[in-house]
CSV table of C-alpha atoms in Angstrom, one decimal:
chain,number,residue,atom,x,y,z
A,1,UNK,CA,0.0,0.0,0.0
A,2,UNK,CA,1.4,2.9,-0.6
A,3,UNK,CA,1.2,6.0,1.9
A,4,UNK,CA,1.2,9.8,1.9
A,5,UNK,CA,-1.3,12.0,0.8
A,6,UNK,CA,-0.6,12.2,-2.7
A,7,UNK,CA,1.5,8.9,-3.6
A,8,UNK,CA,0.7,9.1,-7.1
A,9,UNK,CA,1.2,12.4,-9.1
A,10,UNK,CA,3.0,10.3,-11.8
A,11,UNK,CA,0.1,7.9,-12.6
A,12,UNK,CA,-1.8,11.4,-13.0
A,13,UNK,CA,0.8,12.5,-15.3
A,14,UNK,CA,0.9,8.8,-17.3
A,15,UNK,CA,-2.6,9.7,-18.0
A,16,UNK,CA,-3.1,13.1,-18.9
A,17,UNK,CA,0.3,12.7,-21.2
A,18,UNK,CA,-2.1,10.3,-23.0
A,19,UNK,CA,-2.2,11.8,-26.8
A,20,UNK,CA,-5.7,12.5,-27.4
A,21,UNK,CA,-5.2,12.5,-31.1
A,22,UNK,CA,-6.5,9.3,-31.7
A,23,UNK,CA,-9.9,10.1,-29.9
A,24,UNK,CA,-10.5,13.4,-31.6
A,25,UNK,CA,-9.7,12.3,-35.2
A,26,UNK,CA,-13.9,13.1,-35.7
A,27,UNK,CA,-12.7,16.4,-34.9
A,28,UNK,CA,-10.5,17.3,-37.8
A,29,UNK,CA,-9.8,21.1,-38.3
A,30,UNK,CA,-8.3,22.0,-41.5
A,31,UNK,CA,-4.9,20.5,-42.6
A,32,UNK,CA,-3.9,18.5,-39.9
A,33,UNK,CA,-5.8,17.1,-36.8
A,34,UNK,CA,-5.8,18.8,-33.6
A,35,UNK,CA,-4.1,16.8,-31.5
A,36,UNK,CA,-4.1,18.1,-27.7
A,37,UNK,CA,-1.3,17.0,-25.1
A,38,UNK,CA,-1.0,17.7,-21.9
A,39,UNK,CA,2.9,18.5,-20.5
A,40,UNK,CA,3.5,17.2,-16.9
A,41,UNK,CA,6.6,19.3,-15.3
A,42,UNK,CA,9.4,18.8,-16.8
A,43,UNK,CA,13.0,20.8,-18.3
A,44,UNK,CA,14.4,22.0,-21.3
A,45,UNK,CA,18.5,22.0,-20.6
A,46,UNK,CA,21.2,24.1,-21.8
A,47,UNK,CA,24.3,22.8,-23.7
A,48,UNK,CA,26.5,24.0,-20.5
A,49,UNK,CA,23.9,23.1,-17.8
A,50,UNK,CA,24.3,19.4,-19.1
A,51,UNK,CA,27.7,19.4,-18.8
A,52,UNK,CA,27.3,20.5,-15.2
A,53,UNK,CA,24.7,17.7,-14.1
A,54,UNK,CA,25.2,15.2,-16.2
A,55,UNK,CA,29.2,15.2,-17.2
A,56,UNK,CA,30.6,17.4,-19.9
A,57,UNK,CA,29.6,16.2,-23.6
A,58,UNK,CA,27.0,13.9,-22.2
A,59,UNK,CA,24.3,13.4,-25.1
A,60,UNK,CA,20.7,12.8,-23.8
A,61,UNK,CA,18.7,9.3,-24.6
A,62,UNK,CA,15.7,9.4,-26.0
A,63,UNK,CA,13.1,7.7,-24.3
A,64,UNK,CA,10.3,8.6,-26.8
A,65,UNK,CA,9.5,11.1,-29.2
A,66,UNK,CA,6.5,14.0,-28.5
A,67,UNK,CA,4.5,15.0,-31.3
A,68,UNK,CA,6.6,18.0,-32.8
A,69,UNK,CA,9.3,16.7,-35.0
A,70,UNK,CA,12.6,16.6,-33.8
A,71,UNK,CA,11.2,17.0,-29.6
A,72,UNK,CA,11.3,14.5,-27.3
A,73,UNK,CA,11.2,12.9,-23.6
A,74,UNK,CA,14.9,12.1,-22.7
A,75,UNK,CA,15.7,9.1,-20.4
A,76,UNK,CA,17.4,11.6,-18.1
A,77,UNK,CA,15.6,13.2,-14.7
A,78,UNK,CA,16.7,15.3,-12.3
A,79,UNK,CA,16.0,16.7,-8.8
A,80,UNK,CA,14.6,20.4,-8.8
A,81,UNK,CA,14.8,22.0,-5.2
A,82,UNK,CA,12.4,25.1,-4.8
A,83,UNK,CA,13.1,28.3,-2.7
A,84,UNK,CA,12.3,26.9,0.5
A,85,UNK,CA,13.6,23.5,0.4
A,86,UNK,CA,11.1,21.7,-1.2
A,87,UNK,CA,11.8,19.2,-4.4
A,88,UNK,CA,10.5,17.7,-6.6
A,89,UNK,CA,12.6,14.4,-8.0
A,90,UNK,CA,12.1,12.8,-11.5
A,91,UNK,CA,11.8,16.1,-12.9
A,92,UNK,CA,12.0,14.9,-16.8
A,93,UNK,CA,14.0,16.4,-19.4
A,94,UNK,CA,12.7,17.4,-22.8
A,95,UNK,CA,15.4,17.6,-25.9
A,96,UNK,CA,16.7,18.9,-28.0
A,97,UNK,CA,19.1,21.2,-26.3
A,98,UNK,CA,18.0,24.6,-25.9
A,99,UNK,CA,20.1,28.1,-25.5
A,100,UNK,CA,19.0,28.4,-21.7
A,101,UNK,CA,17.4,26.3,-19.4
A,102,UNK,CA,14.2,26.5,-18.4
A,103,UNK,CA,11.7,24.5,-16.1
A,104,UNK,CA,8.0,23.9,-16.5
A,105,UNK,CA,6.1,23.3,-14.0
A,106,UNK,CA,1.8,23.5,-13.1
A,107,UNK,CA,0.2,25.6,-10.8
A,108,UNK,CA,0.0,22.7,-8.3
A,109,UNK,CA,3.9,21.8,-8.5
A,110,UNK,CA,5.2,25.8,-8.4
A,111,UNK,CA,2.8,26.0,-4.9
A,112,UNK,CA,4.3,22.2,-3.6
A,113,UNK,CA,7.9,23.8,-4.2
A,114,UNK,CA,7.0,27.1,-2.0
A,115,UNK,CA,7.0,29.5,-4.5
A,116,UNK,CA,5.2,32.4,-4.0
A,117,UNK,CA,4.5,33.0,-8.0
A,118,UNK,CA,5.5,31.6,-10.9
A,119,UNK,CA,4.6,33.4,-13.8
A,120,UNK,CA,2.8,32.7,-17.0
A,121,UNK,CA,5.5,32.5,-20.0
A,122,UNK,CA,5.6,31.8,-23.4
A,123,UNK,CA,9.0,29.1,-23.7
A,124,UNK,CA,12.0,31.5,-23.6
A,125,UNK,CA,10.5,34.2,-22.5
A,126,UNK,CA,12.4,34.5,-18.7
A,127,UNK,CA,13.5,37.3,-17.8
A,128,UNK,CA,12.8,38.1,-14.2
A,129,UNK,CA,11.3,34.7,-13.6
A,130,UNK,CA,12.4,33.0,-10.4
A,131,UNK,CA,15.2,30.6,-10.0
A,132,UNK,CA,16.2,27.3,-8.6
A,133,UNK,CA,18.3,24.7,-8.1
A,134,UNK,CA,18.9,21.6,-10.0
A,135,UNK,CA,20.4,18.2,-9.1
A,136,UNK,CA,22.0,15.9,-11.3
A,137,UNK,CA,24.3,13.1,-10.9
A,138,UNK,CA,27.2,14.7,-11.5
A,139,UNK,CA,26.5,18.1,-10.2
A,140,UNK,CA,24.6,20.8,-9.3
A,141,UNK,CA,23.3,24.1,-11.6
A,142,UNK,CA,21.7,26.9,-9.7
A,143,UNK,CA,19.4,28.8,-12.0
A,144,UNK,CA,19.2,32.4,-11.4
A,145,UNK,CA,15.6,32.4,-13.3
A,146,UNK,CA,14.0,29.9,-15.8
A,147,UNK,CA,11.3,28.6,-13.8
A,148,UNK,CA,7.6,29.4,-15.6
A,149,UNK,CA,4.3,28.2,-15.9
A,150,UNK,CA,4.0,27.7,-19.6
A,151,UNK,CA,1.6,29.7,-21.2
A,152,UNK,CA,-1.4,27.5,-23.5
A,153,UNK,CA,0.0,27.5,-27.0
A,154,UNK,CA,-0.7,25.5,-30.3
A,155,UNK,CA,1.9,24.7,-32.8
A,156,UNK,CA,1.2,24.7,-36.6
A,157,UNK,CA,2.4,25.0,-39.6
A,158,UNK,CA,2.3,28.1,-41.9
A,159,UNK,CA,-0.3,26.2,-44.4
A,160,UNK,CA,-2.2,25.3,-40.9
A,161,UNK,CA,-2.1,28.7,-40.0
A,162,UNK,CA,-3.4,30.1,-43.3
A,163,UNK,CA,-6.2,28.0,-43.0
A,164,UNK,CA,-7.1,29.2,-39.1
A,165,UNK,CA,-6.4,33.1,-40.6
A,166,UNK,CA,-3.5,33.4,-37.9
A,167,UNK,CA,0.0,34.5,-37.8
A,168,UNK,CA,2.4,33.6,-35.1
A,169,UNK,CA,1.6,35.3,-31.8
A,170,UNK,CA,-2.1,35.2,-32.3
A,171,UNK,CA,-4.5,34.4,-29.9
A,172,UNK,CA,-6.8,31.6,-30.3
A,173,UNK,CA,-9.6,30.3,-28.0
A,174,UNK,CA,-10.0,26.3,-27.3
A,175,UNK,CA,-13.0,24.9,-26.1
A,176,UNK,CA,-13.2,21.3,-24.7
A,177,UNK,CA,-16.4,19.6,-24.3
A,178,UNK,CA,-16.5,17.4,-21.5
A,179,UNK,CA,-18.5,16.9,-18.4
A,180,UNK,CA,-16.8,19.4,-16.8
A,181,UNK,CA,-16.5,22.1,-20.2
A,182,UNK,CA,-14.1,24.7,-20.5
A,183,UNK,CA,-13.1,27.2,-23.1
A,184,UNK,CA,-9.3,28.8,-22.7
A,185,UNK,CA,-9.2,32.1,-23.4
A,186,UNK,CA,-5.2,32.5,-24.6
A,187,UNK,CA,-4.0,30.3,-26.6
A,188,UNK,CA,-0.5,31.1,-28.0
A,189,UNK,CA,-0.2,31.1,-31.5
A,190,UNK,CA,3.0,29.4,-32.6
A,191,UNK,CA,4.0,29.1,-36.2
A,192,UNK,CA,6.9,26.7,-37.0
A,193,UNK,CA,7.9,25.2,-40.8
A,194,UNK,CA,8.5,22.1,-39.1
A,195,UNK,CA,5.1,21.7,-36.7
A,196,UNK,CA,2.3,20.0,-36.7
A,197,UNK,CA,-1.2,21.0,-35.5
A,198,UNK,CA,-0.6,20.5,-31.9
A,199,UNK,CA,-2.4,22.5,-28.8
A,200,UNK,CA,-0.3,21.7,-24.8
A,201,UNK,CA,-1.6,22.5,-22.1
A,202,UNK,CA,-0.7,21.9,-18.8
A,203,UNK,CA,-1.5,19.2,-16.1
A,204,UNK,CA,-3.8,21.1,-14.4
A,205,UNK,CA,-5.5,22.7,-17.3
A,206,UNK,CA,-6.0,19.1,-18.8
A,207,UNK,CA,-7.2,17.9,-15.3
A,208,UNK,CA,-9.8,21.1,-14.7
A,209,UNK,CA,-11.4,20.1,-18.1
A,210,UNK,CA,-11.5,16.2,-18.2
A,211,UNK,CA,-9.1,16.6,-21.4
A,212,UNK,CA,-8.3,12.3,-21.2
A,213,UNK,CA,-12.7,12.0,-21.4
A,214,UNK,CA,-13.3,14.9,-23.7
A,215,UNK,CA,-16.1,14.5,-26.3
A,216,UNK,CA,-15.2,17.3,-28.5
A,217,UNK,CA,-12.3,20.5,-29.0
A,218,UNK,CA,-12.4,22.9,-30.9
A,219,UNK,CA,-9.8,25.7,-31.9
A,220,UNK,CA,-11.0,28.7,-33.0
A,221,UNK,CA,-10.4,32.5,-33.2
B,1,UNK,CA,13.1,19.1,3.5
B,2,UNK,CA,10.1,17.4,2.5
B,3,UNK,CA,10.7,14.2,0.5
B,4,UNK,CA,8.9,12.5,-1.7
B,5,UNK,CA,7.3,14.1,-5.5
B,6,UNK,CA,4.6,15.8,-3.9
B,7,UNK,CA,4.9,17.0,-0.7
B,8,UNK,CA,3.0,19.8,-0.4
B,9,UNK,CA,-0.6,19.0,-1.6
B,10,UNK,CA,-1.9,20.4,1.5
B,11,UNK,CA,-0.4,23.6,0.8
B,12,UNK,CA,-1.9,23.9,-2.5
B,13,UNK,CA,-5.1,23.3,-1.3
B,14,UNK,CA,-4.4,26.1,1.6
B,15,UNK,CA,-4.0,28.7,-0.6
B,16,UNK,CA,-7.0,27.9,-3.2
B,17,UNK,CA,-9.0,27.6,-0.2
B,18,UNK,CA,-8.5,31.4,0.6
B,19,UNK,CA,-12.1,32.9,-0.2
B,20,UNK,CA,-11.2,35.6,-3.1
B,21,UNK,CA,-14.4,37.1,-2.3
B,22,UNK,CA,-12.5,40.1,-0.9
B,23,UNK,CA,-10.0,40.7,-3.7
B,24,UNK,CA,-13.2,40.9,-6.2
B,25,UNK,CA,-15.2,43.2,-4.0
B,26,UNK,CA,-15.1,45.3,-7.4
B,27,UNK,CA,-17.0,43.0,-9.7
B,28,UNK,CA,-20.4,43.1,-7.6
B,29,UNK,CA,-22.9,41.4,-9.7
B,30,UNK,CA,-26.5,41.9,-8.8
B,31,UNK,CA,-27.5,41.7,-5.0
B,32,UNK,CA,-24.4,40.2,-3.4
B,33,UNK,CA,-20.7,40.2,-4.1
B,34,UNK,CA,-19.9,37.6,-6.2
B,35,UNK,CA,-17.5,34.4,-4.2
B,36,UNK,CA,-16.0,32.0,-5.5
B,37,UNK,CA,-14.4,29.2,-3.4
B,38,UNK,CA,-11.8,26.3,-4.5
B,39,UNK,CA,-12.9,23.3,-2.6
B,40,UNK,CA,-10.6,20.9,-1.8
B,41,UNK,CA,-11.0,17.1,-1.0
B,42,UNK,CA,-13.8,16.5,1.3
B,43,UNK,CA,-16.4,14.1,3.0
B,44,UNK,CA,-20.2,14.9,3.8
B,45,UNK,CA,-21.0,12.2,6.8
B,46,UNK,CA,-24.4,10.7,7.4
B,47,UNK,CA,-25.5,10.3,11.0
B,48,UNK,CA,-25.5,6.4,10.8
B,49,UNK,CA,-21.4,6.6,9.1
B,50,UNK,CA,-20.2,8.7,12.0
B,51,UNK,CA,-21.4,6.5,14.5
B,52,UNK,CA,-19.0,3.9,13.0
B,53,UNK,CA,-16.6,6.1,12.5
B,54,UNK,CA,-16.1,7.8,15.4
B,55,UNK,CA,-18.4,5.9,17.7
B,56,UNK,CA,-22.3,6.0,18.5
B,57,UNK,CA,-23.7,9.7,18.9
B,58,UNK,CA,-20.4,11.3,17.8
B,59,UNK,CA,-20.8,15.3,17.2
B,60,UNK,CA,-18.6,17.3,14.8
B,61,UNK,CA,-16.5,19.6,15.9
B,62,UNK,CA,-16.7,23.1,14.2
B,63,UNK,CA,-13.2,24.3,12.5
B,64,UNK,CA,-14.6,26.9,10.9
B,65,UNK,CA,-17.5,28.1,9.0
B,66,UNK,CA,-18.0,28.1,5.5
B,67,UNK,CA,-19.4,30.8,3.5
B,68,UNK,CA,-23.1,28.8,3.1
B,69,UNK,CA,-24.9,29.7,6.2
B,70,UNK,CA,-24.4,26.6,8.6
B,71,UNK,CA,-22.2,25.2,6.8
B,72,UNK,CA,-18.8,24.1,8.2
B,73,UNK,CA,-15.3,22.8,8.1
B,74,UNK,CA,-15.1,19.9,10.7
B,75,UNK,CA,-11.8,19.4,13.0
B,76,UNK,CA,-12.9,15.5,11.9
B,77,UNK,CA,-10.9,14.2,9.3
B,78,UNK,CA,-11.0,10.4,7.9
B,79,UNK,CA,-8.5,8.3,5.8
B,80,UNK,CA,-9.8,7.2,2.3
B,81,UNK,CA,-8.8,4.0,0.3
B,82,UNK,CA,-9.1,3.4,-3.2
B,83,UNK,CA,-9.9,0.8,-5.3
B,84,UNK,CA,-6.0,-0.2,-5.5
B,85,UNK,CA,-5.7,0.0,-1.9
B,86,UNK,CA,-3.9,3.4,-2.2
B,87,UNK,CA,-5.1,6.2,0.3
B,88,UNK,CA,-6.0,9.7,1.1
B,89,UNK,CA,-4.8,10.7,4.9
B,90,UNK,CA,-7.0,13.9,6.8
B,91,UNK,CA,-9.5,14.1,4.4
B,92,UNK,CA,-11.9,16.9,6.1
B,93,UNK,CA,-15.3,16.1,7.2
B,94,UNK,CA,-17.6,19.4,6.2
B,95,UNK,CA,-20.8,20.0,8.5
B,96,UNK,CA,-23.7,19.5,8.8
B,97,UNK,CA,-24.6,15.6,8.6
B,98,UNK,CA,-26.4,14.6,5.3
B,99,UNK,CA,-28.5,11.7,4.6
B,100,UNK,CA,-26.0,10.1,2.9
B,101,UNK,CA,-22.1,10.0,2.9
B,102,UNK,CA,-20.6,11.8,-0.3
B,103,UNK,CA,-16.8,12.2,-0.8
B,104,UNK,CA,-15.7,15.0,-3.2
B,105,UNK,CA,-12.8,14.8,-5.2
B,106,UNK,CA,-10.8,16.4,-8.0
B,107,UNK,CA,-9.7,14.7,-10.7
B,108,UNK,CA,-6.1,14.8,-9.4
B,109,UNK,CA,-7.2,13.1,-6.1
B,110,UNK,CA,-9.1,10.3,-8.0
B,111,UNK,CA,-6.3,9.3,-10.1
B,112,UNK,CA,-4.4,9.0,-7.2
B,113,UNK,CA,-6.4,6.9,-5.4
B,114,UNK,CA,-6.5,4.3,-8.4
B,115,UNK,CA,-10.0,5.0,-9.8
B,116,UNK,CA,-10.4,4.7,-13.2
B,117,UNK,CA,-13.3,7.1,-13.5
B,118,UNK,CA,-15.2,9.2,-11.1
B,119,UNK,CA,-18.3,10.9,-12.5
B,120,UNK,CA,-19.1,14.4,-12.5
B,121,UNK,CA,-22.1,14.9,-10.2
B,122,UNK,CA,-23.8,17.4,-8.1
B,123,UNK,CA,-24.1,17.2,-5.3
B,124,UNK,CA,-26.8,14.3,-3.7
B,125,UNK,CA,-26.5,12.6,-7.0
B,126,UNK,CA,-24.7,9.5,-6.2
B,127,UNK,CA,-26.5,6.6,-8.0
B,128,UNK,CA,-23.6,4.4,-9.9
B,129,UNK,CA,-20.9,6.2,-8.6
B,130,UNK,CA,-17.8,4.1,-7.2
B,131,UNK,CA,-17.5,3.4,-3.6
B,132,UNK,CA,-14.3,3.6,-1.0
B,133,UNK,CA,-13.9,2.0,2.3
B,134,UNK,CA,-13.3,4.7,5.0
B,135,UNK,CA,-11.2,4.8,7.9
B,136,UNK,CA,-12.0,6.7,11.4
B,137,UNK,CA,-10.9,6.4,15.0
B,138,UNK,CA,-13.4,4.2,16.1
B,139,UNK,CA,-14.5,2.1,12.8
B,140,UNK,CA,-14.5,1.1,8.8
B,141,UNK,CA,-17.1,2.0,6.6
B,142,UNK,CA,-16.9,0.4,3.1
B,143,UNK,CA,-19.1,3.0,0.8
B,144,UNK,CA,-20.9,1.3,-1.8
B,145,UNK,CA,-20.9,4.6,-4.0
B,146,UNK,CA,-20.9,8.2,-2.9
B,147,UNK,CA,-17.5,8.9,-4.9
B,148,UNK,CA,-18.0,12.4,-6.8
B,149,UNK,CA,-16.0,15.0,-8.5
B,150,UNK,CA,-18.3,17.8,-7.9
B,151,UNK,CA,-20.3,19.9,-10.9
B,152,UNK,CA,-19.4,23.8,-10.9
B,153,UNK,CA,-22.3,25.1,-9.3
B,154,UNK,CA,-23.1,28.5,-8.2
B,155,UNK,CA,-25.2,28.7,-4.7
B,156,UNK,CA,-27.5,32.4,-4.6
B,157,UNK,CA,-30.5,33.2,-2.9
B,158,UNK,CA,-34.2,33.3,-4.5
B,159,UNK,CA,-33.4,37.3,-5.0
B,160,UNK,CA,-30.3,36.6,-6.2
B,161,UNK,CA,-31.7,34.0,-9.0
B,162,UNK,CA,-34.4,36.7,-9.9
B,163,UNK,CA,-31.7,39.0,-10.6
B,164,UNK,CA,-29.4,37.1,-13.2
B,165,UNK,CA,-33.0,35.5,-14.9
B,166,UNK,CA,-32.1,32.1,-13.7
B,167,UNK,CA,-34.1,29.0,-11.7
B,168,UNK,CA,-33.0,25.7,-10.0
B,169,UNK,CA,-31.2,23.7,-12.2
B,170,UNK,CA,-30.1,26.0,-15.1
B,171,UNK,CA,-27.0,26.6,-16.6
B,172,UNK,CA,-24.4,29.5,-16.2
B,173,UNK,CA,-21.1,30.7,-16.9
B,174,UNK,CA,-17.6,31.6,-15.0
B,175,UNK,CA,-15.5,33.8,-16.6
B,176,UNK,CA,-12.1,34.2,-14.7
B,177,UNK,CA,-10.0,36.6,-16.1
B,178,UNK,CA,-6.4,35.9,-15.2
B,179,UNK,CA,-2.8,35.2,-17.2
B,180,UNK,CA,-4.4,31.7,-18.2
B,181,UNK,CA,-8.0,33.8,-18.3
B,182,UNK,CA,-10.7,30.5,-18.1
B,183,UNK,CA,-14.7,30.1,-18.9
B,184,UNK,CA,-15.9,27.4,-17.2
B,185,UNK,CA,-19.4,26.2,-19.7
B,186,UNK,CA,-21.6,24.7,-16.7
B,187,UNK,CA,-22.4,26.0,-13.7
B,188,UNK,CA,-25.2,24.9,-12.3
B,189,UNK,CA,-27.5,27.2,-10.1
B,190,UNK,CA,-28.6,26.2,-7.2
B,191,UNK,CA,-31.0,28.2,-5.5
B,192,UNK,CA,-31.5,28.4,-1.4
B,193,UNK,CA,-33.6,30.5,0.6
B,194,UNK,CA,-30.8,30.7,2.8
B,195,UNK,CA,-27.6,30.5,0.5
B,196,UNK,CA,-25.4,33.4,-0.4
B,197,UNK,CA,-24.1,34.1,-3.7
B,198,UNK,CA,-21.2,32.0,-4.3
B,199,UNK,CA,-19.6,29.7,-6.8
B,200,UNK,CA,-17.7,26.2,-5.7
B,201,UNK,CA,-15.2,24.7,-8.5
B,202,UNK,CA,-12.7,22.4,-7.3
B,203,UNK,CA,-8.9,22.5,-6.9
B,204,UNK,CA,-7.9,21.6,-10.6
B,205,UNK,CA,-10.3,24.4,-11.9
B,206,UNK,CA,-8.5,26.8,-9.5
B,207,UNK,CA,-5.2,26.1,-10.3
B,208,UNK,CA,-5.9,26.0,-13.7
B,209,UNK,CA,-7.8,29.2,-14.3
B,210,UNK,CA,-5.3,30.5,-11.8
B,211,UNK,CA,-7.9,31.7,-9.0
B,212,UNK,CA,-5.7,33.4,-6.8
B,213,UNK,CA,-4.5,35.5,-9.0
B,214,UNK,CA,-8.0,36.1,-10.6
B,215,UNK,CA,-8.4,40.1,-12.3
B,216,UNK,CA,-11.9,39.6,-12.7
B,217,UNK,CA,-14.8,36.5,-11.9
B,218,UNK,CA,-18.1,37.2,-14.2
B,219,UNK,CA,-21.2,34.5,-13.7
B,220,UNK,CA,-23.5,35.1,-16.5
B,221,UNK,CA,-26.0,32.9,-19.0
């Protein structure tokens, strides 16, 4: 039996990381379909940052890829200690390497760290977020900011975007029809060549709306 | 330090229990200021479960009161197992007794306790709905069903259903304009002579609409 209060996050997280492609394929919105995912907690790593936790010019192993070509969940975790002592272990990281590091995390996980506030951010976008510290095997990085709660975005492609009438940094609206319905207000619009018709969301968002039992979403402007 | 993935839980649901009743004193909507609470986890206890629970003609023991008039947060708390034999510690009794024992949880709790599914239901509604076994001081009770996660519903007064055009039963909607601004499709009214105006969503809705942090909270049809 296991005990604790909360001894499962992770079969949470097994579940709402659950594409939801496949279920929504009678949902089909322009060029590609919308495929939702949900993004438990987890890091994007620096080159140098690497180096520092895992050993310099260790590569990371790909455990298996996510849905934007190119992206995926590395074998590798690490600890992530908040400001007041608090952690969080298993923190996974996300490849490719990026040019900073930077650490996603829900509502629920920035409050179980201690921190105060964690903003709202579009990926890279960190200035004067807060900070932490970060544990790997082989050492320790201390992030002076990088810590944000990632802002609803959808990837697509420009022909995917042409079809919605959006350019990158649009705002869209998704609605998810569940038992429990919900339409999001701001979702990011991110055009890439390489992407795919692809809303995330966070754990919490996905949990608040019954994303794993929804019926029907829809993205719209 | 806290160990463990999740340590904290109990400190996410401290702050999204904060009533932000105060902070939205400006968005008055019709005869009363518009609440909105977070509720966390929780039990409703019939007369016949307590006495196994905590012995024959057990009385709650105020905490504190809740905004619904008579209403209240019991010092009692109860352990809840799953189907899997995982478990909830200190789950909180709320006052007064009901006819029938009701546990409310979010979709995050239910996961974690191993169940597959846990309907959607308002409150009372408990026909088909799984069952737990719960532990107390004095005794076991194995619920048959009474496992919920609670429908959105907005509680108002006759006066205060006159003035947004609604009745028992309908349908409204909560708009929660934050950084990860939220409408929430169902809300169900529930009108009482003695009930205060005042919306109940659970802890995932919170965190994921970001309720603390809420600009503005609009109910409308």
């Amino acid at each position: 039996m296991a005990t604790g209060t909360m001894p499962s996050r992770s079969q949470v997280e097994e579940i709402v990381r659950q594409v939801v492609t496949a279920r929504l394929a009678g949902t089909r919105s322009g060029p590609g379909a919308l495929a939702v995912h949900a993004s438990a907690r987890h890091m994007h790593v620096s080159r140098e940052d690497l180096d520092r936790l895992f050993g310099p010019g260790y590569e990371l192993t790909v455990d298996r890829p996510l849905h934007q070509p190119g992206n995926f969940a590395a074998k590798e975790t690490v600890t992530l200690i908040g400001p007041r002592s608090r952690l969080i272990s298993n923190l996974r990281i996300l490849g490719p390497l990026r040019s900073r590091t930077q650490v996603e995390l829900a509502f629920t996980d920035a409050v179980s760290l201690g921190y105060d506030d964690v903003p709202i951010r579009l990926s890279g976008n960190l200035d004067g977020t807060p900070g932490a510290l970060v544990m790997g095997p082989k050492g320790v990085v201390e992030l002076p900011e990088g810590v944000i709660r990632a802002a609803m975005h959808a990837h697509m492609s420009p022909r995917e975007a042409a079809h919605y009438g959006v350019r990158q940094g649009d705002l869209m609206k998704l609605r998810v029809t569940s038992d429990a319905p919900v339409t999001f207000e701001r979702v990011h619009v991110r055009v890439g060549e390489d992407s795919r018709l692809d809303v995330h969301m966070d754990t919490d968002e996905a949990n608040a709306c019954g994303l794993v039992r929804a019926r029907e979403i829809v993205l719209f402007k």
